[in-house]
Amino acid sequence: MTPFSRAGGVVAACAMAMALTVVPTVAAQADEGTNWWYDGFKVAEVQADGWTGAGVKVAVIDKQINPDLDVFQGAHLTVDDRALCKSGEVRVSGSDVSDEASHGSDVTALLIGNGKGKGNVRGIAPDADVTFYGTGPADTLGLCDPAGDFDGRSALGEGIHRAVAGGARVISISQGSSSMTSADDEAVAAALAAGVVIVVATPNSANEADQTWPWSFNGVVAVNAFDTSGRIQEDQQIPGKRIGWKETTVVAPGVDFPSVDWRSGSWIISGASLATPLTAGIVAVAAQKYPKATGNQLIQSLIHNTGTEEHELSREGALGYGRVSLRHVLNVDPTTYPDENPLMDKSSGRPTAAQVANAQAAASPVPSASPTHWSPSATPGALASSGGGLVVPLLVGGGVILLLIVIAVVVIIVVVTNRKKNKSVGGAV
């Protein structure tokens, strides 16, 4: 994982954030570096049934993006041009992909790509409403000086804060850092309290064990990558070693993919960075199909319905709760699971359950004053002095009805009395 940090901490920039490996290969292997996950998940069949993430808001927090690429044409893509770092622009324009924008463009294309352009990258949730929040290009020293005060939040924490404020249902983050603040705890707590599912990549090397923010946080879905054989990805800095993390939540496809910057069939990319948007996309599609499901229930469904067969909930080392499954998740109604986040027991202890509960309480609307009720001592039909707008027409309506009843009674009495008089007179005739 290649990190960035707040001012004062010197760490590497997000260049190819999460150490998205670029592996040279021969032309014959170019055909193997395809969207193999697309066929494996039978995404075309799922999308033909209408499950495309339509109407679901997803936030991507990364570095830079080029929204002009062919792969994004027709997609619901919004770019927040306010860089999270002071180092420059979020948006890159033109038909080419710069090195700074390739990572952000790659991970976003795996969500909403249309299959056109270099690499023919397809998205797992092509109709989702995606907003991209970028750090902007880092300088040569790899410093990320937050672009504002951000109330003490780091640049990543500010990205989460903006995503929640923007109404995101799912947040996809394919980068990380070793520097975080207590205000970042509050940002994650607020997101969890709002029912937002945060999906984050784990490091691609054991050499990056200190890069724990934000994947190690409570309530956050931590994702690693597996290859076409279902094996965990190889450590990208230590040859011959596969990289796994004890607190991985799930694993997803992320090895030997084509890039939106595909170069004549001679480059493939790998990493947890790629597995993350695919996992976030599964959550988004499930949210579309089951709109009443809470964020907690969507996470419950994600971890209960791994693999292709029914099974009891269990963890398996570096695989976490298992390999994600688009179709399996879609086949089960998440509302059948408890509305509880099952990932609140991580060793970091951040944020605490109390912080999430406090954030939820703070976000809850304050109950309005009790409406003024009519009582026998009140004048029928009178307006309440401080009741809500709905109370007023109800009281007025009640007064009209009561008045009509009184008039009806009077009319009946008069009619009956007149009838008695007429009978008496007539009888005399």
PDB file of C-alpha atoms in Angstrom, residues 135-383:
ATOM      1  CA  THR A 135      -6.319  14.006  -3.249  1.00  0.00           C
ATOM      2  CA  GLY A 136      -4.877  15.566  -6.384  1.00  0.00           C
ATOM      3  CA  PRO A 137      -1.366  14.801  -7.693  1.00  0.00           C
ATOM      4  CA  ALA A 138       1.273  14.634  -4.976  1.00  0.00           C
ATOM      5  CA  ASP A 139       4.602  16.402  -5.263  1.00  0.00           C
ATOM      6  CA  THR A 140       7.893  14.634  -5.797  1.00  0.00           C
ATOM      7  CA  LEU A 141       8.430  14.109  -2.053  1.00  0.00           C
ATOM      8  CA  GLY A 142       5.102  12.379  -1.707  1.00  0.00           C
ATOM      9  CA  LEU A 143       3.706  14.873   0.773  1.00  0.00           C
ATOM     10  CA  CYS A 144      -0.017  15.341   1.219  1.00  0.00           C
ATOM     11  CA  ASP A 145      -0.720  18.625   2.918  1.00  0.00           C
ATOM     12  CA  PRO A 146      -4.501  18.724   3.517  1.00  0.00           C
ATOM     13  CA  ALA A 147      -6.139  21.430   1.469  1.00  0.00           C
ATOM     14  CA  GLY A 148      -7.975  22.857   4.458  1.00  0.00           C
ATOM     15  CA  ASP A 149      -8.424  22.689   8.223  1.00  0.00           C
ATOM     16  CA  PHE A 150     -11.021  19.922   7.835  1.00  0.00           C
ATOM     17  CA  ASP A 151     -11.804  20.149  11.589  1.00  0.00           C
ATOM     18  CA  GLY A 152      -8.744  18.052  12.341  1.00  0.00           C
ATOM     19  CA  ARG A 153      -9.516  15.311   9.815  1.00  0.00           C
ATOM     20  CA  SER A 154      -6.819  13.948   7.535  1.00  0.00           C
ATOM     21  CA  ALA A 155      -7.340  14.197   3.787  1.00  0.00           C
ATOM     22  CA  LEU A 156      -8.804  10.679   3.738  1.00  0.00           C
ATOM     23  CA  GLY A 157     -11.027  11.487   6.687  1.00  0.00           C
ATOM     24  CA  GLU A 158     -12.237  14.595   4.881  1.00  0.00           C
ATOM     25  CA  GLY A 159     -13.016  12.481   1.835  1.00  0.00           C
ATOM     26  CA  ILE A 160     -15.180  10.194   3.972  1.00  0.00           C
ATOM     27  CA  HIS A 161     -16.853  13.222   5.537  1.00  0.00           C
ATOM     28  CA  ARG A 162     -17.683  14.721   2.130  1.00  0.00           C
ATOM     29  CA  ALA A 163     -18.947  11.409   0.809  1.00  0.00           C
ATOM     30  CA  VAL A 164     -21.359  11.010   3.712  1.00  0.00           C
ATOM     31  CA  ALA A 165     -22.543  14.602   3.348  1.00  0.00           C
ATOM     32  CA  GLY A 166     -23.085  13.918  -0.356  1.00  0.00           C
ATOM     33  CA  GLY A 167     -25.449  11.056   0.393  1.00  0.00           C
ATOM     34  CA  ALA A 168     -23.171   8.140  -0.521  1.00  0.00           C
ATOM     35  CA  ARG A 169     -24.534   4.694   0.268  1.00  0.00           C
ATOM     36  CA  VAL A 170     -21.181   3.014  -0.333  1.00  0.00           C
ATOM     37  CA  ILE A 171     -17.615   4.368  -0.171  1.00  0.00           C
ATOM     38  CA  SER A 172     -14.757   2.677  -2.060  1.00  0.00           C
ATOM     39  CA  ILE A 173     -11.185   3.516  -0.983  1.00  0.00           C
ATOM     40  CA  SER A 174      -8.189   1.898  -2.694  1.00  0.00           C
ATOM     41  CA  GLN A 175      -5.445   3.685  -0.805  1.00  0.00           C
ATOM     42  CA  GLY A 176      -4.288   4.122   2.753  1.00  0.00           C
ATOM     43  CA  SER A 177      -1.943   5.778   5.217  1.00  0.00           C
ATOM     44  CA  SER A 178      -0.148   5.375   8.505  1.00  0.00           C
ATOM     45  CA  SER A 179      -1.283   8.809   9.687  1.00  0.00           C
ATOM     46  CA  MET A 180      -4.730   9.359  11.073  1.00  0.00           C
ATOM     47  CA  THR A 181      -6.311  11.609  13.680  1.00  0.00           C
ATOM     48  CA  SER A 182      -8.946  11.310  16.373  1.00  0.00           C
ATOM     49  CA  ALA A 183     -11.181  13.361  14.097  1.00  0.00           C
ATOM     50  CA  ASP A 184     -10.887  10.554  11.545  1.00  0.00           C
ATOM     51  CA  ASP A 185     -12.438   8.230  14.131  1.00  0.00           C
ATOM     52  CA  GLU A 186     -15.401  10.574  14.282  1.00  0.00           C
ATOM     53  CA  ALA A 187     -15.652  10.683  10.478  1.00  0.00           C
ATOM     54  CA  VAL A 188     -15.864   6.894  10.277  1.00  0.00           C
ATOM     55  CA  ALA A 189     -18.275   6.769  13.209  1.00  0.00           C
ATOM     56  CA  ALA A 190     -20.543   9.291  11.490  1.00  0.00           C
ATOM     57  CA  ALA A 191     -20.459   7.265   8.281  1.00  0.00           C
ATOM     58  CA  LEU A 192     -21.355   4.033  10.072  1.00  0.00           C
ATOM     59  CA  ALA A 193     -24.103   5.815  12.005  1.00  0.00           C
ATOM     60  CA  ALA A 194     -25.531   7.060   8.711  1.00  0.00           C
ATOM     61  CA  GLY A 195     -25.662   3.507   7.344  1.00  0.00           C
ATOM     62  CA  VAL A 196     -22.823   4.001   4.868  1.00  0.00           C
ATOM     63  CA  VAL A 197     -20.791   0.917   3.920  1.00  0.00           C
ATOM     64  CA  ILE A 198     -17.060   1.723   3.751  1.00  0.00           C
ATOM     65  CA  VAL A 199     -15.003  -0.692   1.630  1.00  0.00           C
ATOM     66  CA  VAL A 200     -11.211  -0.356   1.806  1.00  0.00           C
ATOM     67  CA  ALA A 201      -8.210  -2.150   0.299  1.00  0.00           C
ATOM     68  CA  THR A 202      -5.627  -3.873   2.491  1.00  0.00           C
ATOM     69  CA  PRO A 203      -1.872  -3.438   1.835  1.00  0.00           C
ATOM     70  CA  ASN A 204      -0.268  -5.410  -0.980  1.00  0.00           C
ATOM     71  CA  SER A 205       2.916  -6.166   0.966  1.00  0.00           C
ATOM     72  CA  ALA A 206       3.936  -7.171   4.448  1.00  0.00           C
ATOM     73  CA  ASN A 207       6.409  -4.270   4.240  1.00  0.00           C
ATOM     74  CA  GLU A 208       3.433  -1.927   4.530  1.00  0.00           C
ATOM     75  CA  ALA A 209       2.110  -3.294   7.803  1.00  0.00           C
ATOM     76  CA  ASP A 210       2.001   0.208   9.273  1.00  0.00           C
ATOM     77  CA  GLN A 211      -0.443   1.399   6.628  1.00  0.00           C
ATOM     78  CA  THR A 212      -3.538   0.666   8.704  1.00  0.00           C
ATOM     79  CA  TRP A 213      -5.766   3.674   7.995  1.00  0.00           C
ATOM     80  CA  PRO A 214      -8.568   3.153   7.186  1.00  0.00           C
ATOM     81  CA  TRP A 215      -8.830  -0.603   6.482  1.00  0.00           C
ATOM     82  CA  SER A 216      -8.175  -1.641  10.091  1.00  0.00           C
ATOM     83  CA  PHE A 217     -10.938   0.545  11.517  1.00  0.00           C
ATOM     84  CA  ASN A 218     -14.019  -0.949  13.164  1.00  0.00           C
ATOM     85  CA  GLY A 219     -17.052  -1.362  10.945  1.00  0.00           C
ATOM     86  CA  VAL A 220     -14.998  -1.084   7.742  1.00  0.00           C
ATOM     87  CA  VAL A 221     -14.946  -3.845   5.100  1.00  0.00           C
ATOM     88  CA  ALA A 222     -11.275  -4.733   4.491  1.00  0.00           C
ATOM     89  CA  VAL A 223     -10.589  -6.364   1.111  1.00  0.00           C
ATOM     90  CA  ASN A 224      -7.696  -8.357  -0.327  1.00  0.00           C
ATOM     91  CA  ALA A 225      -7.275  -9.726  -3.853  1.00  0.00           C
ATOM     92  CA  PHE A 226      -7.281 -13.253  -5.242  1.00  0.00           C
ATOM     93  CA  ASP A 227      -6.242 -14.592  -8.634  1.00  0.00           C
ATOM     94  CA  THR A 228      -7.942 -16.792 -11.258  1.00  0.00           C
ATOM     95  CA  SER A 229      -7.142 -19.864  -9.152  1.00  0.00           C
ATOM     96  CA  GLY A 230      -8.747 -18.372  -6.070  1.00  0.00           C
ATOM     97  CA  ARG A 231      -5.403 -17.897  -4.323  1.00  0.00           C
ATOM     98  CA  ILE A 232      -4.512 -14.786  -2.345  1.00  0.00           C
ATOM     99  CA  GLN A 233      -2.351 -12.389  -4.356  1.00  0.00           C
ATOM    100  CA  GLU A 234       1.417 -12.555  -4.132  1.00  0.00           C
ATOM    101  CA  ASP A 235       3.269 -10.043  -1.983  1.00  0.00           C
ATOM    102  CA  GLN A 236       4.222  -7.270  -4.377  1.00  0.00           C
ATOM    103  CA  GLN A 237       7.523  -6.500  -2.649  1.00  0.00           C
ATOM    104  CA  ILE A 238       8.624  -9.887  -1.295  1.00  0.00           C
ATOM    105  CA  PRO A 239       9.082 -12.515  -4.051  1.00  0.00           C
ATOM    106  CA  GLY A 240       7.640 -15.955  -3.400  1.00  0.00           C
ATOM    107  CA  LYS A 241       5.361 -14.816  -0.583  1.00  0.00           C
ATOM    108  CA  ARG A 242       1.594 -14.394  -0.588  1.00  0.00           C
ATOM    109  CA  ILE A 243       0.190 -11.545   1.421  1.00  0.00           C
ATOM    110  CA  GLY A 244      -2.699 -11.937   3.832  1.00  0.00           C
ATOM    111  CA  TRP A 245      -4.020 -10.040   6.819  1.00  0.00           C
ATOM    112  CA  LYS A 246      -5.643 -11.411   9.943  1.00  0.00           C
ATOM    113  CA  GLU A 247      -8.432  -8.848   9.923  1.00  0.00           C
ATOM    114  CA  THR A 248      -9.311  -9.145   6.232  1.00  0.00           C
ATOM    115  CA  THR A 249     -13.078  -9.157   5.833  1.00  0.00           C
ATOM    116  CA  VAL A 250     -13.418 -10.696   2.357  1.00  0.00           C
ATOM    117  CA  VAL A 251     -11.335 -11.317  -0.747  1.00  0.00           C
ATOM    118  CA  ALA A 252     -12.285 -10.469  -4.325  1.00  0.00           C
ATOM    119  CA  PRO A 253     -10.797 -10.773  -7.828  1.00  0.00           C
ATOM    120  CA  GLY A 254      -7.856  -8.421  -8.332  1.00  0.00           C
ATOM    121  CA  VAL A 255      -5.010 -10.103 -10.213  1.00  0.00           C
ATOM    122  CA  ASP A 256      -4.039  -9.778 -13.900  1.00  0.00           C
ATOM    123  CA  PHE A 257      -6.540  -7.140 -14.981  1.00  0.00           C
ATOM    124  CA  PRO A 258      -6.310  -4.849 -18.001  1.00  0.00           C
ATOM    125  CA  SER A 259      -5.867  -1.159 -17.271  1.00  0.00           C
ATOM    126  CA  VAL A 260      -7.674   1.803 -18.792  1.00  0.00           C
ATOM    127  CA  ASP A 261      -4.105   2.710 -19.744  1.00  0.00           C
ATOM    128  CA  TRP A 262      -3.577  -0.622 -21.518  1.00  0.00           C
ATOM    129  CA  ARG A 263      -0.433  -0.347 -23.640  1.00  0.00           C
ATOM    130  CA  SER A 264      -0.519  -2.501 -26.762  1.00  0.00           C
ATOM    131  CA  GLY A 265      -1.377  -5.603 -24.771  1.00  0.00           C
ATOM    132  CA  SER A 266       1.878  -5.593 -22.842  1.00  0.00           C
ATOM    133  CA  TRP A 267       0.825  -4.463 -19.359  1.00  0.00           C
ATOM    134  CA  ILE A 268      -1.427  -5.990 -16.728  1.00  0.00           C
ATOM    135  CA  ILE A 269      -2.245  -4.718 -13.249  1.00  0.00           C
ATOM    136  CA  SER A 270      -2.940  -6.412  -9.930  1.00  0.00           C
ATOM    137  CA  GLY A 271      -3.701  -5.506  -6.336  1.00  0.00           C
ATOM    138  CA  ALA A 272      -6.236  -5.134  -3.567  1.00  0.00           C
ATOM    139  CA  SER A 273      -6.978  -1.768  -5.183  1.00  0.00           C
ATOM    140  CA  LEU A 274      -8.897  -3.620  -7.883  1.00  0.00           C
ATOM    141  CA  ALA A 275     -10.678  -6.012  -5.550  1.00  0.00           C
ATOM    142  CA  THR A 276     -12.065  -3.103  -3.545  1.00  0.00           C
ATOM    143  CA  PRO A 277     -14.346  -1.435  -6.137  1.00  0.00           C
ATOM    144  CA  LEU A 278     -15.635  -4.858  -7.186  1.00  0.00           C
ATOM    145  CA  THR A 279     -16.646  -5.537  -3.589  1.00  0.00           C
ATOM    146  CA  ALA A 280     -18.135  -2.059  -3.229  1.00  0.00           C
ATOM    147  CA  GLY A 281     -20.024  -2.671  -6.467  1.00  0.00           C
ATOM    148  CA  ILE A 282     -21.556  -5.883  -5.122  1.00  0.00           C
ATOM    149  CA  VAL A 283     -22.793  -3.947  -2.095  1.00  0.00           C
ATOM    150  CA  ALA A 284     -24.206  -1.229  -4.371  1.00  0.00           C
ATOM    151  CA  VAL A 285     -26.074  -3.721  -6.553  1.00  0.00           C
ATOM    152  CA  ALA A 286     -27.458  -5.433  -3.441  1.00  0.00           C
ATOM    153  CA  ALA A 287     -28.568  -2.018  -2.135  1.00  0.00           C
ATOM    154  CA  GLN A 288     -30.422  -1.455  -5.393  1.00  0.00           C
ATOM    155  CA  LYS A 289     -32.255  -4.778  -5.197  1.00  0.00           C
ATOM    156  CA  TYR A 290     -32.964  -4.499  -1.467  1.00  0.00           C
ATOM    157  CA  PRO A 291     -33.412  -0.763  -0.801  1.00  0.00           C
ATOM    158  CA  LYS A 292     -34.801  -1.323   2.701  1.00  0.00           C
ATOM    159  CA  ALA A 293     -31.615  -3.041   3.876  1.00  0.00           C
ATOM    160  CA  THR A 294     -29.449  -1.053   6.273  1.00  0.00           C
ATOM    161  CA  GLY A 295     -25.713  -0.667   5.830  1.00  0.00           C
ATOM    162  CA  ASN A 296     -25.177  -3.158   8.644  1.00  0.00           C
ATOM    163  CA  GLN A 297     -27.421  -5.710   6.952  1.00  0.00           C
ATOM    164  CA  LEU A 298     -25.634  -5.272   3.620  1.00  0.00           C
ATOM    165  CA  ILE A 299     -22.342  -6.072   5.364  1.00  0.00           C
ATOM    166  CA  GLN A 300     -23.957  -9.043   7.091  1.00  0.00           C
ATOM    167  CA  SER A 301     -25.126 -10.360   3.729  1.00  0.00           C
ATOM    168  CA  LEU A 302     -21.715  -9.793   2.143  1.00  0.00           C
ATOM    169  CA  ILE A 303     -19.920 -11.943   4.733  1.00  0.00           C
ATOM    170  CA  HIS A 304     -22.644 -14.589   5.108  1.00  0.00           C
ATOM    171  CA  ASN A 305     -22.966 -15.196   1.371  1.00  0.00           C
ATOM    172  CA  THR A 306     -19.416 -15.710   0.213  1.00  0.00           C
ATOM    173  CA  GLY A 307     -18.579 -18.438  -2.265  1.00  0.00           C
ATOM    174  CA  THR A 308     -21.232 -20.189  -4.327  1.00  0.00           C
ATOM    175  CA  GLU A 309     -22.684 -22.619  -1.773  1.00  0.00           C
ATOM    176  CA  GLU A 310     -24.723 -22.097   1.395  1.00  0.00           C
ATOM    177  CA  HIS A 311     -22.558 -22.264   4.510  1.00  0.00           C
ATOM    178  CA  GLU A 312     -22.370 -21.221   8.116  1.00  0.00           C
ATOM    179  CA  LEU A 313     -20.652 -17.947   8.907  1.00  0.00           C
ATOM    180  CA  SER A 314     -16.976 -18.632   9.511  1.00  0.00           C
ATOM    181  CA  ARG A 315     -13.540 -17.074   9.067  1.00  0.00           C
ATOM    182  CA  GLU A 316     -10.675 -18.764   7.257  1.00  0.00           C
ATOM    183  CA  GLY A 317      -7.328 -17.137   7.893  1.00  0.00           C
ATOM    184  CA  ALA A 318      -6.263 -14.661   5.226  1.00  0.00           C
ATOM    185  CA  LEU A 319      -9.487 -15.268   3.288  1.00  0.00           C
ATOM    186  CA  GLY A 320     -11.513 -13.623   6.024  1.00  0.00           C
ATOM    187  CA  TYR A 321     -15.126 -14.623   5.605  1.00  0.00           C
ATOM    188  CA  GLY A 322     -14.373 -15.876   2.111  1.00  0.00           C
ATOM    189  CA  ARG A 323     -14.493 -14.954  -1.569  1.00  0.00           C
ATOM    190  CA  VAL A 324     -17.189 -12.458  -2.498  1.00  0.00           C
ATOM    191  CA  SER A 325     -20.099 -13.643  -4.628  1.00  0.00           C
ATOM    192  CA  LEU A 326     -22.334 -11.292  -6.588  1.00  0.00           C
ATOM    193  CA  ARG A 327     -25.090 -13.805  -7.335  1.00  0.00           C
ATOM    194  CA  HIS A 328     -25.070 -15.373  -3.894  1.00  0.00           C
ATOM    195  CA  VAL A 329     -25.494 -11.987  -2.234  1.00  0.00           C
ATOM    196  CA  LEU A 330     -28.310 -11.027  -4.595  1.00  0.00           C
ATOM    197  CA  ASN A 331     -30.191 -14.239  -3.871  1.00  0.00           C
ATOM    198  CA  VAL A 332     -30.598 -13.475  -0.157  1.00  0.00           C
ATOM    199  CA  ASP A 333     -32.656 -10.650   1.329  1.00  0.00           C
ATOM    200  CA  PRO A 334     -30.292  -8.745   3.663  1.00  0.00           C
ATOM    201  CA  THR A 335     -33.179  -7.633   5.879  1.00  0.00           C
ATOM    202  CA  THR A 336     -33.280 -11.162   7.293  1.00  0.00           C
ATOM    203  CA  TYR A 337     -29.985 -10.426   9.086  1.00  0.00           C
ATOM    204  CA  PRO A 338     -29.557  -8.428  12.318  1.00  0.00           C
ATOM    205  CA  ASP A 339     -29.159  -4.678  11.950  1.00  0.00           C
ATOM    206  CA  GLU A 340     -25.759  -4.859  13.642  1.00  0.00           C
ATOM    207  CA  ASN A 341     -22.321  -4.177  12.209  1.00  0.00           C
ATOM    208  CA  PRO A 342     -20.370  -7.464  12.555  1.00  0.00           C
ATOM    209  CA  LEU A 343     -16.986  -5.757  12.123  1.00  0.00           C
ATOM    210  CA  MET A 344     -16.828  -3.765  15.359  1.00  0.00           C
ATOM    211  CA  ASP A 345     -14.315  -6.030  17.086  1.00  0.00           C
ATOM    212  CA  LYS A 346     -11.082  -5.143  15.286  1.00  0.00           C
ATOM    213  CA  SER A 347      -7.880  -4.807  17.250  1.00  0.00           C
ATOM    214  CA  SER A 348      -7.547  -1.084  16.506  1.00  0.00           C
ATOM    215  CA  GLY A 349     -10.616  -0.373  18.604  1.00  0.00           C
ATOM    216  CA  ARG A 350     -11.309   2.667  16.406  1.00  0.00           C
ATOM    217  CA  PRO A 351     -13.922   4.041  16.314  1.00  0.00           C
ATOM    218  CA  THR A 352     -15.600   2.681  19.427  1.00  0.00           C
ATOM    219  CA  ALA A 353     -19.177   1.460  19.524  1.00  0.00           C
ATOM    220  CA  ALA A 354     -19.915   4.401  21.826  1.00  0.00           C
ATOM    221  CA  GLN A 355     -18.642   6.844  19.208  1.00  0.00           C
ATOM    222  CA  VAL A 356     -20.905   5.304  16.593  1.00  0.00           C
ATOM    223  CA  ALA A 357     -23.873   5.392  18.982  1.00  0.00           C
ATOM    224  CA  ASN A 358     -23.165   9.034  19.822  1.00  0.00           C
ATOM    225  CA  ALA A 359     -22.934   9.911  16.130  1.00  0.00           C
ATOM    226  CA  GLN A 360     -26.222   8.177  15.507  1.00  0.00           C
ATOM    227  CA  ALA A 361     -27.873  10.034  18.374  1.00  0.00           C
ATOM    228  CA  ALA A 362     -26.508  13.349  17.125  1.00  0.00           C
ATOM    229  CA  ALA A 363     -27.852  12.673  13.646  1.00  0.00           C
ATOM    230  CA  SER A 364     -31.325  11.667  14.866  1.00  0.00           C
ATOM    231  CA  PRO A 365     -33.994  14.352  14.489  1.00  0.00           C
ATOM    232  CA  VAL A 366     -35.129  16.033  17.706  1.00  0.00           C
ATOM    233  CA  PRO A 367     -38.748  15.051  18.488  1.00  0.00           C
ATOM    234  CA  SER A 368     -41.137  17.916  17.836  1.00  0.00           C
ATOM    235  CA  ALA A 369     -43.266  19.399  20.628  1.00  0.00           C
ATOM    236  CA  SER A 370     -46.447  17.504  21.414  1.00  0.00           C
ATOM    237  CA  PRO A 371     -49.400  18.899  19.448  1.00  0.00           C
ATOM    238  CA  THR A 372     -52.048  20.806  21.377  1.00  0.00           C
ATOM    239  CA  HIS A 373     -55.131  18.619  21.798  1.00  0.00           C
ATOM    240  CA  TRP A 374     -58.724  19.807  22.031  1.00  0.00           C
ATOM    241  CA  SER A 375     -60.304  19.440  25.474  1.00  0.00           C
ATOM    242  CA  PRO A 376     -63.886  19.922  26.702  1.00  0.00           C
ATOM    243  CA  SER A 377     -62.945  23.283  28.191  1.00  0.00           C
ATOM    244  CA  ALA A 378     -61.680  24.525  24.857  1.00  0.00           C
ATOM    245  CA  THR A 379     -63.933  26.216  22.380  1.00  0.00           C
ATOM    246  CA  PRO A 380     -64.900  23.725  19.640  1.00  0.00           C
ATOM    247  CA  GLY A 381     -63.296  24.641  16.343  1.00  0.00           C
ATOM    248  CA  ALA A 382     -60.743  26.990  17.914  1.00  0.00           C
ATOM    249  CA  LEU A 383     -57.198  27.006  16.491  1.00  0.00           C
TER     250      LEU A 383
END
